[in-house]
Coordinates of C-alpha atoms in Angstrom, one line a residue:
M21 CA 4.3 -85.2 18.6
R22 CA 4.4 -88.5 20.4
N23 CA 7.8 -89.3 21.9
V24 CA 7.1 -93.1 22.2
Q25 CA 10.0 -95.6 21.4
E26 CA 9.1 -97.5 18.3
P27 CA 9.4 -101.2 18.6
P28 CA 11.8 -102.8 16.3
F29 CA 11.2 -103.3 12.6
G30 CA 9.7 -106.9 12.2
T31 CA 7.7 -106.7 15.5
H32 CA 4.6 -106.2 13.2
A33 CA 5.5 -108.6 10.4
P34 CA 2.5 -110.0 8.8
S35 CA 1.6 -113.7 9.7
T36 CA 1.3 -116.3 7.0
L37 CA -2.1 -115.8 5.8
P38 CA -2.0 -112.0 5.7
R39 CA 1.4 -112.1 4.1
L40 CA 0.0 -114.5 1.3
L41 CA -3.0 -112.2 0.8
T42 CA -0.8 -109.2 0.5
D43 CA 1.5 -111.0 -1.9
L44 CA -1.4 -112.0 -4.1
C45 CA -2.7 -108.5 -4.1
Q46 CA 0.7 -107.1 -5.3
G47 CA 0.7 -109.6 -8.1
L48 CA -2.6 -109.1 -9.6
P49 CA -2.8 -107.4 -13.1
V50 CA -3.3 -103.8 -13.6
T51 CA -7.0 -104.3 -14.9
P52 CA -10.4 -103.4 -13.3
T53 CA -10.9 -107.0 -12.3
G54 CA -7.5 -107.2 -10.7
R55 CA -8.3 -103.7 -8.9
R56 CA -11.5 -105.2 -7.5
L57 CA -10.2 -108.5 -6.3
A58 CA -7.3 -106.6 -4.7
L59 CA -9.7 -104.2 -2.8
W60 CA -11.7 -107.2 -1.6
L61 CA -8.6 -109.4 -0.4
R62 CA -6.9 -106.5 1.4
K63 CA -9.9 -106.1 3.6
V64 CA -9.5 -109.6 4.7
A65 CA -5.9 -109.2 5.2
M66 CA -6.3 -106.1 7.3
V67 CA -8.8 -107.8 9.6
L68 CA -6.6 -110.7 10.1
Q69 CA -3.2 -108.6 10.6
G70 CA -4.4 -105.5 12.5
P71 CA -3.5 -102.0 12.0
V72 CA 0.4 -102.2 11.2
F73 CA 2.4 -104.0 8.8
D74 CA 6.2 -104.3 8.7
V75 CA 7.0 -105.1 5.1
A76 CA 9.4 -104.9 2.1
V77 CA 7.6 -103.6 -1.0
R78 CA 9.5 -103.2 -4.1
G79 CA 12.8 -103.3 -2.2
I80 CA 11.7 -100.5 0.2
H81 CA 11.4 -101.3 4.0
L82 CA 8.4 -99.7 5.6
R83 CA 6.2 -99.9 8.6
L84 CA 2.7 -99.1 7.1
H85 CA -0.5 -98.3 8.6
P86 CA -3.2 -99.1 6.0
G87 CA -6.3 -98.3 8.2
D88 CA -5.9 -94.7 8.2
N89 CA -4.0 -93.6 5.3
V90 CA -5.0 -94.1 1.7
G91 CA -1.2 -93.8 0.3
E92 CA 0.0 -96.5 2.8
R93 CA -2.8 -98.8 2.1
K94 CA -2.4 -98.6 -1.8
F95 CA 1.2 -98.9 -1.8
L96 CA 1.0 -102.0 0.6
F97 CA -1.7 -103.8 -1.3
M98 CA -1.5 -102.4 -4.8
P99 CA 1.8 -100.8 -5.5
Q100 CA 1.1 -101.6 -9.2
F101 CA -1.7 -99.0 -9.0
F102 CA 0.2 -96.6 -7.1
D103 CA 0.7 -93.4 -9.4
P104 CA 2.2 -95.4 -12.3
E105 CA 2.7 -92.2 -14.3
E106 CA 4.5 -90.5 -11.6
M107 CA 6.5 -93.6 -10.5
E108 CA 7.5 -93.8 -14.2
L109 CA 8.5 -90.4 -14.2
L110 CA 10.9 -90.8 -11.2
A111 CA 12.6 -93.7 -13.0
T112 CA 13.0 -91.9 -16.3
R113 CA 13.5 -88.3 -15.6
L114 CA 15.6 -88.1 -12.3
P115 CA 19.2 -87.7 -13.2
R116 CA 21.8 -89.7 -11.5
G117 CA 23.1 -87.2 -8.8
G118 CA 20.0 -85.0 -9.4
T119 CA 17.9 -83.5 -6.7
F120 CA 14.2 -84.2 -5.8
V121 CA 12.1 -82.1 -3.5
D122 CA 8.9 -83.8 -2.0
I123 CA 6.5 -81.3 -0.5
G124 CA 3.9 -83.2 1.4
A125 CA 6.1 -86.1 1.8
N126 CA 3.5 -88.1 4.0
V127 CA 5.2 -91.3 5.2
G128 CA 8.0 -91.2 2.5
L129 CA 6.6 -93.2 -0.4
Y130 CA 7.7 -90.8 -3.1
T131 CA 11.0 -90.1 -1.3
L132 CA 12.1 -93.6 -0.9
N133 CA 11.2 -94.3 -4.5
A134 CA 13.0 -91.4 -5.8
A135 CA 16.0 -92.4 -4.0
R136 CA 16.4 -95.7 -5.7
F137 CA 17.3 -93.7 -9.0
L138 CA 19.5 -90.9 -7.8
G139 CA 22.6 -92.4 -6.7
P140 CA 25.3 -91.3 -4.3
A141 CA 25.5 -87.8 -5.4
G142 CA 21.7 -87.3 -5.2
R143 CA 19.8 -85.0 -2.7
I144 CA 16.2 -85.3 -1.5
L145 CA 14.4 -82.8 0.6
A146 CA 11.3 -84.3 2.2
V147 CA 8.8 -81.8 3.8
E148 CA 6.0 -83.0 5.9
P149 CA 4.2 -80.9 8.6
G150 CA 1.9 -83.4 10.0
P151 CA 3.0 -84.6 13.3
E152 CA 2.0 -88.3 12.8
A153 CA 3.0 -88.4 9.2
A154 CA 6.3 -86.9 10.0
R155 CA 6.9 -89.6 12.8
R156 CA 6.0 -92.3 10.3
L157 CA 8.4 -90.6 7.7
R158 CA 11.2 -90.4 10.2
F159 CA 10.9 -94.3 11.0
N160 CA 10.6 -95.4 7.4
L161 CA 13.7 -93.2 6.4
S162 CA 15.5 -95.0 9.4
L163 CA 14.9 -98.4 7.9
N164 CA 16.4 -97.8 4.5
R165 CA 20.0 -97.1 3.7
T166 CA 20.1 -95.1 0.5
D167 CA 22.8 -93.7 -1.5
A168 CA 21.1 -90.3 -1.9
A169 CA 21.3 -88.1 1.0
I170 CA 17.8 -87.3 2.3
T171 CA 16.9 -84.2 4.5
H172 CA 13.5 -84.0 6.0
A173 CA 11.8 -80.8 7.3
D174 CA 8.9 -80.9 9.7
C175 CA 7.1 -77.7 8.5
A176 CA 4.6 -76.6 6.1
I177 CA 5.4 -74.3 3.1
G178 CA 3.7 -71.1 2.7
A179 CA 4.4 -67.4 2.0
E180 CA 6.1 -66.3 5.2
E181 CA 7.4 -67.7 8.4
G182 CA 4.7 -68.3 10.9
V183 CA 2.2 -70.9 12.5
M184 CA -0.9 -72.2 11.0
G185 CA -3.6 -74.8 12.0
L186 CA -3.3 -78.1 10.1
Y187 CA -6.9 -79.6 9.8
L188 CA -6.5 -83.4 10.3
D189 CA -8.3 -86.0 8.6
D190 CA -8.6 -89.0 10.8
S191 CA -9.9 -91.2 7.9
N192 CA -7.0 -90.4 5.7
L193 CA -3.6 -89.1 7.2
G194 CA -2.5 -87.8 3.8
G195 CA -5.7 -85.6 3.4
S196 CA -4.6 -83.3 6.3
S197 CA -4.7 -79.7 5.0
L198 CA -4.1 -76.0 5.8
V199 CA -7.1 -75.0 3.9
R200 CA -9.7 -77.9 4.0
D201 CA -11.4 -78.2 7.1
H202 CA -12.5 -81.9 7.6
G203 CA -14.8 -81.0 10.5
G204 CA -12.3 -82.5 13.1
K205 CA -9.4 -81.4 15.0
S206 CA -6.6 -79.3 14.0
T207 CA -3.0 -78.9 15.1
P208 CA -0.7 -76.0 15.0
V209 CA 2.3 -76.3 12.6
R210 CA 5.1 -74.1 11.6
V211 CA 5.0 -72.8 8.3
R212 CA 8.2 -71.6 6.2
P213 CA 8.8 -70.3 2.8
L214 CA 10.2 -72.8 0.5
V215 CA 13.2 -70.5 -0.4
D216 CA 14.3 -70.6 3.2
V217 CA 13.9 -74.3 3.7
L218 CA 15.9 -75.0 0.5
A219 CA 18.6 -72.5 1.6
E220 CA 18.8 -74.2 4.9
A221 CA 19.3 -77.8 3.3
G222 CA 22.0 -76.4 1.0
I223 CA 19.9 -77.2 -2.1
T224 CA 20.7 -74.9 -5.2
R225 CA 18.8 -76.7 -7.9
I226 CA 15.8 -78.8 -8.3
D227 CA 15.5 -81.4 -11.1
M228 CA 12.1 -82.5 -10.0
L229 CA 9.7 -81.2 -7.4
K230 CA 6.4 -83.1 -6.3
I231 CA 3.9 -81.1 -4.4
D232 CA 0.7 -82.6 -2.8
I233 CA -0.5 -80.5 0.1
E234 CA -4.3 -80.7 -0.2
G235 CA -5.3 -77.4 -1.9
A236 CA -2.5 -75.2 -0.4
E237 CA -0.1 -75.5 -3.5
D238 CA -0.8 -72.0 -4.6
K239 CA 0.2 -70.5 -1.2
A240 CA 3.5 -72.5 -1.3
L241 CA 4.5 -72.2 -4.9
L242 CA 3.3 -68.5 -5.8
P243 CA 5.6 -67.0 -3.3
F244 CA 8.4 -69.1 -4.3
F245 CA 8.4 -68.1 -8.0
D246 CA 8.3 -64.4 -6.8
Q247 CA 11.2 -65.1 -4.2
A248 CA 13.5 -67.6 -5.9
P249 CA 16.1 -67.2 -8.5
E250 CA 15.2 -68.6 -11.9
D251 CA 18.2 -71.1 -11.7
L252 CA 16.3 -72.6 -8.7
W253 CA 13.0 -73.1 -10.4
P254 CA 12.3 -76.9 -10.9
R255 CA 12.9 -78.3 -14.2
V256 CA 9.9 -80.9 -13.7
I257 CA 6.9 -80.3 -11.4
I258 CA 4.4 -83.1 -10.2
I259 CA 1.4 -81.2 -8.6
E260 CA -1.7 -82.4 -7.1
R261 CA -4.9 -81.3 -9.2
S262 CA -6.3 -79.1 -6.5
E263 CA -7.0 -76.0 -8.6
E264 CA -10.6 -75.6 -7.3
S265 CA -9.1 -74.8 -3.9
W266 CA -6.5 -72.3 -5.1
A267 CA -6.9 -68.7 -4.4
G268 CA -4.2 -67.6 -6.9
D269 CA -3.6 -68.5 -10.6
L270 CA -0.8 -71.0 -10.2
L271 CA -1.3 -72.7 -13.5
G272 CA -1.1 -69.2 -15.2
R273 CA 2.1 -68.5 -13.2
F274 CA 3.6 -71.8 -14.6
T275 CA 2.9 -70.7 -18.0
A276 CA 4.4 -67.2 -17.5
A277 CA 7.4 -69.1 -16.1
G278 CA 8.0 -70.9 -19.2
Y279 CA 6.5 -74.3 -18.1
R280 CA 4.4 -76.5 -20.4
A281 CA 2.0 -79.4 -19.4
F282 CA 3.4 -82.6 -20.7
G283 CA 0.9 -85.0 -19.2
S284 CA -1.6 -85.5 -16.4
S285 CA -2.8 -88.4 -14.3
K286 CA -5.7 -89.1 -12.1
M287 CA -4.2 -87.1 -9.2
N288 CA -1.7 -84.8 -10.6
W289 CA -0.6 -82.3 -13.4
L290 CA 2.9 -83.0 -14.9
F291 CA 4.8 -79.9 -16.0
E292 CA 8.4 -79.2 -17.3
R293 CA 10.4 -76.3 -18.3

């Protein structure tokens, strides 16, 4: 992990034309035409601005690197297209004073959106093993004063304590995976059982859990349901649709645990209990 001092927020504030183009993208309608126009305009903005944008998007201060991370790119230029069903779920199903667990937190987009709704008694655990993503996550958390208390854990979630290689995706930081080899380099990361990370953070209930770890969701959650008491099982789960990569029957385990699917999106399954 790099120990480089980050320049102050605002150092990479967009100049006038990239800022205007970014604002225009963010205001386009949620239609196929709006999407196509935003995709074109953002290319121009990125050429003019360079690789880093210091911005506020929907009231959240962020240092975003749109060139190498799909999530950062989409939230910067097209927040209206960024997981709309899931963002609505955060707004409507997270109780004030509740607890949100974000496994595969990336640079903090779900975490910081959830923090807007939880209030001063709220708790968030943000888990991210990728060294560069974790660095960006920590910086983005430092930029925002939130009522909810946020704890971050720099580890991957698995069946037992250990070390595994995280396959890095140079074209999409959020695509880095414990199980999908992108043909590039890998980096060793610490792996911990979810029950241990929750206990260390003092979390005794989960109102909503979001997990997006690029095909390793079964390795994280099947051991959790075997090890955790039932009162620690999440009320609502947002899980990446990666079942083609799972070695275990995670969806069957959800059914056995009393969950029902109440919706889906392009990227995720939605379950509640």
